[in-house]
Short mmCIF file of N, CA and C in Angstrom, two decimals:
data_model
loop_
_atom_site.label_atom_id
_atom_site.label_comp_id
_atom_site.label_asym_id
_atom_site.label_seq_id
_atom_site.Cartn_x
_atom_site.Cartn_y
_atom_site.Cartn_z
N UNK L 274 -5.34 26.62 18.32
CA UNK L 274 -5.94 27.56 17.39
C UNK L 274 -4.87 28.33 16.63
N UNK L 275 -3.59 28.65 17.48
CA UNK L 275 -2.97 29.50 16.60
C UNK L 275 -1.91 28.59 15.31
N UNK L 276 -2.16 26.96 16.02
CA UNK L 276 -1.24 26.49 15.06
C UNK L 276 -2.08 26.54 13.59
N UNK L 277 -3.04 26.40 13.76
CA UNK L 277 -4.18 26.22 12.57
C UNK L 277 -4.37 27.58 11.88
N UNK L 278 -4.53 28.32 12.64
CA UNK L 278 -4.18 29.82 11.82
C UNK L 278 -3.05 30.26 11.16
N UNK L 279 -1.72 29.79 11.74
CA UNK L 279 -0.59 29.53 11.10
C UNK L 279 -0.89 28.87 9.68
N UNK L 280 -1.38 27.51 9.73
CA UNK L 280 -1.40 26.47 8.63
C UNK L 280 -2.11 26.87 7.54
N UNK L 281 -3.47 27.66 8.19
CA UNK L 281 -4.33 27.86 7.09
C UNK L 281 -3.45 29.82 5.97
N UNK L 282 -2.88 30.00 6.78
CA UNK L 282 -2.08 31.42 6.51
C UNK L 282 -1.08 30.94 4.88
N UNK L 283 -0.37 29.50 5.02
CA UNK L 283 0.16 28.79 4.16
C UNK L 283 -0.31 28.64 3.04
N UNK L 284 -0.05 29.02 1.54
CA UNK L 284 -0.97 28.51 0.37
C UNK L 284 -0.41 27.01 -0.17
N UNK L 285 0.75 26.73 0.52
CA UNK L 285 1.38 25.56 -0.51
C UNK L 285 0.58 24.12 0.60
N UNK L 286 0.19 23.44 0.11
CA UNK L 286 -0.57 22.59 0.29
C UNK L 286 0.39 21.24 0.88
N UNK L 287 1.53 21.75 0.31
CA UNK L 287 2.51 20.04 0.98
C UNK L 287 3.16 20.81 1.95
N UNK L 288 3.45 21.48 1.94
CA UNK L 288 3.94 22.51 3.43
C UNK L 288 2.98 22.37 4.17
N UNK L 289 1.80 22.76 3.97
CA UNK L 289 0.98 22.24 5.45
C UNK L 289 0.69 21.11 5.65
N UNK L 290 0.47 20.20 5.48
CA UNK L 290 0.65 18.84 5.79
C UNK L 290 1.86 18.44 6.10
N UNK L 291 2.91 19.26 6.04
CA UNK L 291 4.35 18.85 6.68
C UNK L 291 4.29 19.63 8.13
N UNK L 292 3.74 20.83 8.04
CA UNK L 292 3.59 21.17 9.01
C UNK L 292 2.47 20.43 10.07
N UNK L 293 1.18 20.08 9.49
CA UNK L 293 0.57 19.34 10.41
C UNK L 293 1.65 17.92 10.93
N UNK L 294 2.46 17.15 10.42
CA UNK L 294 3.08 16.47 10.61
C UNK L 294 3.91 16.69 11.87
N UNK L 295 4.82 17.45 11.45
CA UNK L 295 5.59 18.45 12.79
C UNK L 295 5.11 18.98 13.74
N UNK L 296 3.49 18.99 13.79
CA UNK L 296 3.02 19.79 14.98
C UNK L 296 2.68 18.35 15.58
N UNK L 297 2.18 17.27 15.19
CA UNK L 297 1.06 16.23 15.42
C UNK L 297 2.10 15.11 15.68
N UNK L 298 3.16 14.70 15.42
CA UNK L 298 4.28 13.70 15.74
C UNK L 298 5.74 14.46 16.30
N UNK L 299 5.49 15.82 16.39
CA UNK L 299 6.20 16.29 16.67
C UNK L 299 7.89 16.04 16.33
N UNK L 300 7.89 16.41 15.01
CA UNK L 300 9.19 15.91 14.18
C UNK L 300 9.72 17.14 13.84
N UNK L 301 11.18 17.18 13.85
CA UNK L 301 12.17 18.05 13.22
C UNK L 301 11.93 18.44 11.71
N UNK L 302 11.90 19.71 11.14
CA UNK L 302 11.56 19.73 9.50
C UNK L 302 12.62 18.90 8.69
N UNK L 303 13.50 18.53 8.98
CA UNK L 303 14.34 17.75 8.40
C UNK L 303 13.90 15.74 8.13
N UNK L 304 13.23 15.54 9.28
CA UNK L 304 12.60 14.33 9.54
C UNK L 304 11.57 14.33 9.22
N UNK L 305 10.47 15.25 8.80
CA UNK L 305 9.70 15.23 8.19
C UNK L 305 9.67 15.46 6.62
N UNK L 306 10.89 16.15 6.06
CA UNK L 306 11.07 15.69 4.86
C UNK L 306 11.83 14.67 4.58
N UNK L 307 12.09 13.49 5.21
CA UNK L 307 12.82 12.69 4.77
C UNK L 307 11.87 11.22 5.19
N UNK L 308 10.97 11.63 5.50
CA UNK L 308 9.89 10.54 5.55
C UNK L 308 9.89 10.03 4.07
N UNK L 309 9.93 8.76 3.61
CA UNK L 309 9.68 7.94 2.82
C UNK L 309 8.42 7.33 2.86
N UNK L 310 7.73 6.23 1.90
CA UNK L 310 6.42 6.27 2.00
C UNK L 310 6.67 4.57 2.53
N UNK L 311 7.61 4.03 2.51
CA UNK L 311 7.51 2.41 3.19
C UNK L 311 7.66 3.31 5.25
N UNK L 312 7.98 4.45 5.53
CA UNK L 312 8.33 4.91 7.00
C UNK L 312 6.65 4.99 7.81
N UNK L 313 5.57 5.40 6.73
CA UNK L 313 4.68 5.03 7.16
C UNK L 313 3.60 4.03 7.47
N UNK L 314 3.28 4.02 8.28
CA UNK L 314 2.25 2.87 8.88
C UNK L 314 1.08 3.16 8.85
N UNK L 315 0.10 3.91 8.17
CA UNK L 315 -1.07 4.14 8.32
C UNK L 315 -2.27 2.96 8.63
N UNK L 316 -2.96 3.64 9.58
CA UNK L 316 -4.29 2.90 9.89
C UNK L 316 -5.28 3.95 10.12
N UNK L 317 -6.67 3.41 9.88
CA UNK L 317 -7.63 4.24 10.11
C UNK L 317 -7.95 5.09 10.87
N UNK L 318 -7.52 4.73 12.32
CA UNK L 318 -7.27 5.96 13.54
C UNK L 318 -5.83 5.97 13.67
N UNK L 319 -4.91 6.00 13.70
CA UNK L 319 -3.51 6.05 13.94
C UNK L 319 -2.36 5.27 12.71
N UNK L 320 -1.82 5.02 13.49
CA UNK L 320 -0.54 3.85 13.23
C UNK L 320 0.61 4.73 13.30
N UNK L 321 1.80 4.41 12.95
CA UNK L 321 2.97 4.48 12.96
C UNK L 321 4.02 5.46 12.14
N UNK L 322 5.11 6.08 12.91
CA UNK L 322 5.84 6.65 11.09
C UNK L 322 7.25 6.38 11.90
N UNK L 323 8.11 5.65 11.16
CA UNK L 323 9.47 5.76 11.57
C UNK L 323 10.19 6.24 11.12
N UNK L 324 10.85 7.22 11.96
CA UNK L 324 12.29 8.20 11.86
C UNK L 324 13.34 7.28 11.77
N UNK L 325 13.41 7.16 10.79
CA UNK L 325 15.00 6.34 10.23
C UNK L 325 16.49 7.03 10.50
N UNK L 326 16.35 8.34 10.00
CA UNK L 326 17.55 9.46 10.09
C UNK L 326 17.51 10.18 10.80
N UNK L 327 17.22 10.36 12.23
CA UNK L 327 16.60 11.31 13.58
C UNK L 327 18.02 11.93 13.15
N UNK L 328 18.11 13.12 14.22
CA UNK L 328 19.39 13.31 14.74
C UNK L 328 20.46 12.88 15.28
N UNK L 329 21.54 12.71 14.96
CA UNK L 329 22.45 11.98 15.81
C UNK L 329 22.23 10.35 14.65
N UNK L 330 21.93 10.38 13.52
CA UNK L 330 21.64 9.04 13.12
C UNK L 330 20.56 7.89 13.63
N UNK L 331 20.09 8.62 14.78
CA UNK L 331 19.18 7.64 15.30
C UNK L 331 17.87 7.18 14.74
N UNK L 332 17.17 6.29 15.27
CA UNK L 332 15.72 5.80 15.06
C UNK L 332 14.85 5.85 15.73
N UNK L 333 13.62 6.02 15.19
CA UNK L 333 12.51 5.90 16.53
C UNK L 333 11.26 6.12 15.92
N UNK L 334 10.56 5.45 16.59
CA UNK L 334 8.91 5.02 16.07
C UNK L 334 8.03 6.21 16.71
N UNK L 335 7.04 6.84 16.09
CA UNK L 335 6.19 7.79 16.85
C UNK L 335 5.12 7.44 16.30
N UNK L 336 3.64 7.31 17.52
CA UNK L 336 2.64 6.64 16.69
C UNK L 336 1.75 8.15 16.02
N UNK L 337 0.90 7.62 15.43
CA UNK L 337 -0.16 8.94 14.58
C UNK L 337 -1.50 8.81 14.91
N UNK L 338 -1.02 10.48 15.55
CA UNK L 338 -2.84 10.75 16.37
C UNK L 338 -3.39 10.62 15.29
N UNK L 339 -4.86 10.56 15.68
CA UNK L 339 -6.11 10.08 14.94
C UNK L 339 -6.43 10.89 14.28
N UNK L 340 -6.06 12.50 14.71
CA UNK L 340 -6.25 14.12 13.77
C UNK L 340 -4.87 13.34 12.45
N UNK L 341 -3.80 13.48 12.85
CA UNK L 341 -2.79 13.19 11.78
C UNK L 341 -3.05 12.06 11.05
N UNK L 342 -3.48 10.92 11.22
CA UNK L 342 -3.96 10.10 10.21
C UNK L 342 -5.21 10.24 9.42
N UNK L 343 -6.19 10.96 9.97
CA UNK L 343 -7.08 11.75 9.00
C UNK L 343 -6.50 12.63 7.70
N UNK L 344 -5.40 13.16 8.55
CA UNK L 344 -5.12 14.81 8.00
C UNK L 344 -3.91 13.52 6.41
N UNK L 345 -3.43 12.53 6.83
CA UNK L 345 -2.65 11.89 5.87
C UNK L 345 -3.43 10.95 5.09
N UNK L 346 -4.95 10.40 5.68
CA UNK L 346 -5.44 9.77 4.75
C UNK L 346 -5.99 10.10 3.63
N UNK L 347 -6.31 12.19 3.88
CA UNK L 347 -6.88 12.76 2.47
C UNK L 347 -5.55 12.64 2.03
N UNK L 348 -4.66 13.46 2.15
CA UNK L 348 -3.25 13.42 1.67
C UNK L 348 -3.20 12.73 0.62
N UNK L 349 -3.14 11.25 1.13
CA UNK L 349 -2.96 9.91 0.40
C UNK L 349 -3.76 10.14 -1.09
N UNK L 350 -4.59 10.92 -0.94
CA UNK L 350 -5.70 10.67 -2.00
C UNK L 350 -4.97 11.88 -3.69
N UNK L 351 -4.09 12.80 -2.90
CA UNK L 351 -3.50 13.66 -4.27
C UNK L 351 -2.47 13.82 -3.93
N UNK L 352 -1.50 13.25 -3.24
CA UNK L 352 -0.22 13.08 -3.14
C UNK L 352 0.55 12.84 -4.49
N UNK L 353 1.54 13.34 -4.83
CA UNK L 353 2.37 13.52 -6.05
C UNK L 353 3.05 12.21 -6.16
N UNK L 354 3.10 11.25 -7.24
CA UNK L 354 3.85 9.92 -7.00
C UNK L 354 5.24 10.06 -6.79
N UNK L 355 5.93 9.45 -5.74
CA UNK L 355 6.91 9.28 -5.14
C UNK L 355 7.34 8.63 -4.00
N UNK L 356 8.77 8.06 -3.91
CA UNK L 356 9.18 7.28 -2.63
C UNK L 356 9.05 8.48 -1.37
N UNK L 357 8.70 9.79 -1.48
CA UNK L 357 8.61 9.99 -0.20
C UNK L 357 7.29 10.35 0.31
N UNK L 358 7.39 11.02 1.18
CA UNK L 358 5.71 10.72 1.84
C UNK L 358 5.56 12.27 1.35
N UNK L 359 6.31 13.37 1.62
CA UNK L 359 5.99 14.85 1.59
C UNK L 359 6.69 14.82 0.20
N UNK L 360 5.71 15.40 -1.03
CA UNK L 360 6.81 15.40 -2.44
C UNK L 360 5.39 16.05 -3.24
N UNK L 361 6.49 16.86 -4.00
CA UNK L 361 5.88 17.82 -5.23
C UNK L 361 5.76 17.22 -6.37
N UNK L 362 4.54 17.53 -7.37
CA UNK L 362 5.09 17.21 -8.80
C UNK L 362 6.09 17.37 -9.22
N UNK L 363 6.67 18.00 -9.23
CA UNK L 363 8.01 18.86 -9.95
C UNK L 363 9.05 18.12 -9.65
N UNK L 364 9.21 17.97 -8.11
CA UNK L 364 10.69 17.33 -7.65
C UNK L 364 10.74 15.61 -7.08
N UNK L 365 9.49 15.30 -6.52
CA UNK L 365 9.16 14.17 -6.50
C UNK L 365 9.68 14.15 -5.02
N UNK L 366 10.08 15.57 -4.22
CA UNK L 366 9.87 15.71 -2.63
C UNK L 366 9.97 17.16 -2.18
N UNK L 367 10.27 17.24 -1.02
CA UNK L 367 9.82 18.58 -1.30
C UNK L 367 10.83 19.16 -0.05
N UNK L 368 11.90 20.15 -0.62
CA UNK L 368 13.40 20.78 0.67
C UNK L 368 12.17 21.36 1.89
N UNK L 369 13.26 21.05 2.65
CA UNK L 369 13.12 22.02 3.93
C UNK L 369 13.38 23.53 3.92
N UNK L 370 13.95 23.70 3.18
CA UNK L 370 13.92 25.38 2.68
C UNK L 370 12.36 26.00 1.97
N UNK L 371 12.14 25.15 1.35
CA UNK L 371 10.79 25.45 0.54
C UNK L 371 9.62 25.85 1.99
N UNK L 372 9.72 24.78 2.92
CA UNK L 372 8.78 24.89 3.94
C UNK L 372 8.93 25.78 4.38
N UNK L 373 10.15 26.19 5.38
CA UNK L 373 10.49 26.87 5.67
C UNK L 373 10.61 28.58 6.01
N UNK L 374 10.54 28.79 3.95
CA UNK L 374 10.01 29.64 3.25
C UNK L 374 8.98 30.03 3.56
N UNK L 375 8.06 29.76 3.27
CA UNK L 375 6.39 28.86 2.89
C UNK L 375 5.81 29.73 4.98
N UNK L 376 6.36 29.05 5.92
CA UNK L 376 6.23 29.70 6.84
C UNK L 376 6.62 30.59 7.63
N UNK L 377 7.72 31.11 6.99
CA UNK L 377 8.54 33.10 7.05
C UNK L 377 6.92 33.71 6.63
N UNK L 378 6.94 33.29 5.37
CA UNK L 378 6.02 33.86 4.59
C UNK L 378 4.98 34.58 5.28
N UNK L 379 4.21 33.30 5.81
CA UNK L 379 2.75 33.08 6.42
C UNK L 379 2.65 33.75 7.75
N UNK L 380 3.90 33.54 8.68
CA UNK L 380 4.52 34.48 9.88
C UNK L 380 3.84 36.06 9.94
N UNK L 381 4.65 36.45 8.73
CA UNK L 381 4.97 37.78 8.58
C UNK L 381 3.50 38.37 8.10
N UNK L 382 2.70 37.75 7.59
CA UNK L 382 1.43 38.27 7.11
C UNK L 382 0.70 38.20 8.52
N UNK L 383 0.73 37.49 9.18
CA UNK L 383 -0.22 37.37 10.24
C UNK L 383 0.47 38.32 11.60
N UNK L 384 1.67 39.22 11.31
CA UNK L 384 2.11 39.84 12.13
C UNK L 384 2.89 39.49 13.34
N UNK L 385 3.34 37.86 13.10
CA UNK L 385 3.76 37.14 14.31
C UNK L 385 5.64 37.73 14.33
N UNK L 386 6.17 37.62 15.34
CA UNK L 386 7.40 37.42 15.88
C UNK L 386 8.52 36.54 14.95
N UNK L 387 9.72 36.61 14.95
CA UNK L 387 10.50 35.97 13.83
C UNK L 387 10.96 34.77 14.50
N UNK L 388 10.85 34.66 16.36
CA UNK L 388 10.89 33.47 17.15
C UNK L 388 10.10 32.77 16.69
N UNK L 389 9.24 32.80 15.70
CA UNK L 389 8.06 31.49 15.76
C UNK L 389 9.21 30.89 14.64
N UNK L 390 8.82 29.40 14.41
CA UNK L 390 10.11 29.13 13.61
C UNK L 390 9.11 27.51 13.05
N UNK L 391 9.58 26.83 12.41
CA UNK L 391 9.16 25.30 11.97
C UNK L 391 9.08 24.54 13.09
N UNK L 392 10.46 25.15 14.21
CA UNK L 392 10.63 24.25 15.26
C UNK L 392 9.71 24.43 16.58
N UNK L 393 9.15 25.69 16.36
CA UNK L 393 8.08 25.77 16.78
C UNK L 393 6.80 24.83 16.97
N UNK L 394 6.64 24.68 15.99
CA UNK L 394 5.44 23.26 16.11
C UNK L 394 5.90 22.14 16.84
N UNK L 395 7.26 21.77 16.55
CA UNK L 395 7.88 20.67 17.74
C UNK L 395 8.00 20.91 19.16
N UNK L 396 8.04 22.17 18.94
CA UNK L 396 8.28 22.78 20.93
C UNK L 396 6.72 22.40 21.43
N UNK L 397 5.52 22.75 20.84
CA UNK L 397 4.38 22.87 20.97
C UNK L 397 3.86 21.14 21.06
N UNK L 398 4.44 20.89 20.08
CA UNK L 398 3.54 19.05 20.24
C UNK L 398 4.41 18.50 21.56
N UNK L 399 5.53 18.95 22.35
CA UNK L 399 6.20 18.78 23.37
C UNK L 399 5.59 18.94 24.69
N UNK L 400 5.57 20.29 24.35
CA UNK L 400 4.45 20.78 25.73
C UNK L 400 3.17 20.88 25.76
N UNK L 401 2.08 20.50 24.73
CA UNK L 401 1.06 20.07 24.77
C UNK L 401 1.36 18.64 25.38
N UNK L 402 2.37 17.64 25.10
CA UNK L 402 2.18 16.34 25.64
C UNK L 402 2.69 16.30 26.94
N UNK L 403 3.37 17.03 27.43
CA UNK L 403 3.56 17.33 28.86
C UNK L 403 2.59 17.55 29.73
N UNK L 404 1.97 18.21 29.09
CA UNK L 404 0.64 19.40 29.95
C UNK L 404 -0.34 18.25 30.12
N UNK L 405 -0.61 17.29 28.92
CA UNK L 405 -1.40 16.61 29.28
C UNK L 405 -0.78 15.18 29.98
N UNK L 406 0.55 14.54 29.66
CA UNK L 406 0.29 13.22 30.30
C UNK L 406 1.45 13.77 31.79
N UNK L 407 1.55 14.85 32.03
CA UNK L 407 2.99 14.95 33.27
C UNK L 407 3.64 14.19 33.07
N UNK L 408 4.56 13.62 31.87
CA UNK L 408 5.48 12.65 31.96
C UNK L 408 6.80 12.81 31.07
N UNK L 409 7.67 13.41 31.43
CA UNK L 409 8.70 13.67 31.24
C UNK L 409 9.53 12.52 30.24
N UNK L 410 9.53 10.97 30.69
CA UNK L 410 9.89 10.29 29.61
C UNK L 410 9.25 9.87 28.56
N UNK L 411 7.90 10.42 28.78
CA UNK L 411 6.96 10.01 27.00
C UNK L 411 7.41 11.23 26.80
N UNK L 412 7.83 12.18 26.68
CA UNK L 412 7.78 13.55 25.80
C UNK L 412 9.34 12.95 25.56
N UNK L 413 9.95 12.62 26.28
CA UNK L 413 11.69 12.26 25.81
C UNK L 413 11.88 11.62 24.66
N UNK L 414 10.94 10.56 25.22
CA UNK L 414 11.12 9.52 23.73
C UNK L 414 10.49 9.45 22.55
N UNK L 415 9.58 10.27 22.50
CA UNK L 415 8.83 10.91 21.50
C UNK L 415 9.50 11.81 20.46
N UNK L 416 9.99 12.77 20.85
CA UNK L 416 11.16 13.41 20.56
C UNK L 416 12.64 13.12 20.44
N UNK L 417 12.92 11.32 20.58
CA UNK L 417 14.16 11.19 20.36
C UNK L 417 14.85 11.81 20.86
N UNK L 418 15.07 12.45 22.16
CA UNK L 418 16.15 12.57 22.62
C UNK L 418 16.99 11.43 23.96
N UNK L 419 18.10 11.46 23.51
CA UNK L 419 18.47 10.50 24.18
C UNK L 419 19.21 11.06 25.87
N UNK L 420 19.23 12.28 26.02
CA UNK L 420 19.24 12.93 27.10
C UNK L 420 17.96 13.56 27.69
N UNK L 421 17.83 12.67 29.01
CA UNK L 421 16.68 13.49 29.89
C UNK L 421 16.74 15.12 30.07
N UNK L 422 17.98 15.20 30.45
CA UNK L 422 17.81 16.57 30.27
C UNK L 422 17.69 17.46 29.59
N UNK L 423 17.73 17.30 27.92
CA UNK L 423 17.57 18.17 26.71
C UNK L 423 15.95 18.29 26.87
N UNK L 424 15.05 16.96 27.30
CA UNK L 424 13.33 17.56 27.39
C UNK L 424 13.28 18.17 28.39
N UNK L 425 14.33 18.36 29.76
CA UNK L 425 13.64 19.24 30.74
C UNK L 425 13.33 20.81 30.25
N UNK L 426 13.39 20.95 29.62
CA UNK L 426 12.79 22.41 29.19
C UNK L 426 11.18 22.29 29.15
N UNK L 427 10.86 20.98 28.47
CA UNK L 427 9.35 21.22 28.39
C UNK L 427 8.80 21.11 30.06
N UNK L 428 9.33 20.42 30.43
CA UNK L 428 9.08 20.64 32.45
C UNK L 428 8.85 21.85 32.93
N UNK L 429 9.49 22.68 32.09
CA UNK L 429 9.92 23.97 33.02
C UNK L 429 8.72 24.89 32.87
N UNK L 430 8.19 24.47 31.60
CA UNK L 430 7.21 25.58 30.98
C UNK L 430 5.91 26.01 31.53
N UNK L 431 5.64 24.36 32.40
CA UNK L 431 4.88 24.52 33.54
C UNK L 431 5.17 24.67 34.96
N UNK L 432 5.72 24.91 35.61
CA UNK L 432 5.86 25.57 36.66
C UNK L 432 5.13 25.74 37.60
N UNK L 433 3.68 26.60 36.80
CA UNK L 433 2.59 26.41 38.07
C UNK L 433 1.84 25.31 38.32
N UNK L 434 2.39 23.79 37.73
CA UNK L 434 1.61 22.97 38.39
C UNK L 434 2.52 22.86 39.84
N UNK L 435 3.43 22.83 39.93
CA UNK L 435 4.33 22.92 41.17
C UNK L 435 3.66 23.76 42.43
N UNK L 436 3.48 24.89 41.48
CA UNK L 436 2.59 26.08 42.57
C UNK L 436 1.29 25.28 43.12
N UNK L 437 0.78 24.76 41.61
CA UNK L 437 -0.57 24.18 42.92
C UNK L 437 -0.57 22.96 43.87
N UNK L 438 0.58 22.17 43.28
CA UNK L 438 0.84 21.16 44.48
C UNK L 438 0.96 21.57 46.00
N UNK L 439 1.48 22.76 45.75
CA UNK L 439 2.26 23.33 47.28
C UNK L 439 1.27 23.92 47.61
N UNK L 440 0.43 24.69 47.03
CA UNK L 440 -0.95 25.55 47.79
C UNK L 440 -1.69 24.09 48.48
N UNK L 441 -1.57 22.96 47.94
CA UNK L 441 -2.70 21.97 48.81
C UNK L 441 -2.59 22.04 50.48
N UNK L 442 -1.47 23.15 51.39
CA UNK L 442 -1.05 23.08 52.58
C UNK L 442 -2.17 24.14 52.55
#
């Protein structure tokens, strides 16, 4: 709920759909503006978007929940012509500063904390996928990281499932 109150707080229209992007594939704002339009795979409930330029130069495939391929198939329908997937009339894509912007902005009206950040939505599509599958290497590789231990943070966040394992005595 609060990511959506965030989104809807936004007036620029390709900022939130970058942001639904980042919350829903859980991508860096940098990787989500550098999505190109051959990186996506769309299908009617899902499909595909590949991170060509991750961090570190790397690659990696993340598939698209069935909310995010909805949320990209209107998209598709007034999207600004251009090779990338997130792009303005004007520039034919659209900086990470602009977004960025765009959600200082929206932050500060809704009274939130200056910790909430773009990368925020990535921390969140992290530990929502934790919470739900307990699995430490789908949240790894989802997120491109190539150290287990850079996702143990999202491990940590739950804690009290630990607690209730141990109450089963």
């Amino acid at each position: 709920e609060e990511v959506e109150k965030w989104i809807n707080e936004v007036p620029h229209e390709v900022s939130k759909v970058a942001m639904w992007i980042m919350y829903y594939a859980g991508l860096r704002i940098s990787e989500a503006t550098g999505l190109k339009m051959d990186d996506v795979r769309l299908e009617d409930n899902g499909g595909w978007l590949m991170i060509r330029n991750a961090k570190g130069g790397k690659f990696r495939r993340v598939p698209i929940a069935p909310l995010l391929a909805e949320i990209l198939n209107d998209y598709m329908t007034w999207k600004a012509e251009s090779d990338y997937l997130l792009a303005t009339e004007r520039t034919g894509g659209i900086h990470t500063v602009t977004i960025q912007a765009e959600l200082r902005y929206a932050r500060k009206r809704l009274g939130w904390p200056e910790d909430i950040t773009p990368h925020t939505l990535r921390h969140s599509f992290a530990s929502h996928i934790y919470e739900k599958t307990q699995d430490i290497l789908v949240v790894s590789k989802l997120l491109g990281h190539s150290n287990l231990s850079t996702t143990q943070i999202y491990a940590h966040l739950h804690d009290d499932k630990m607690v209730d394992a141990v109450n089963v005595f």
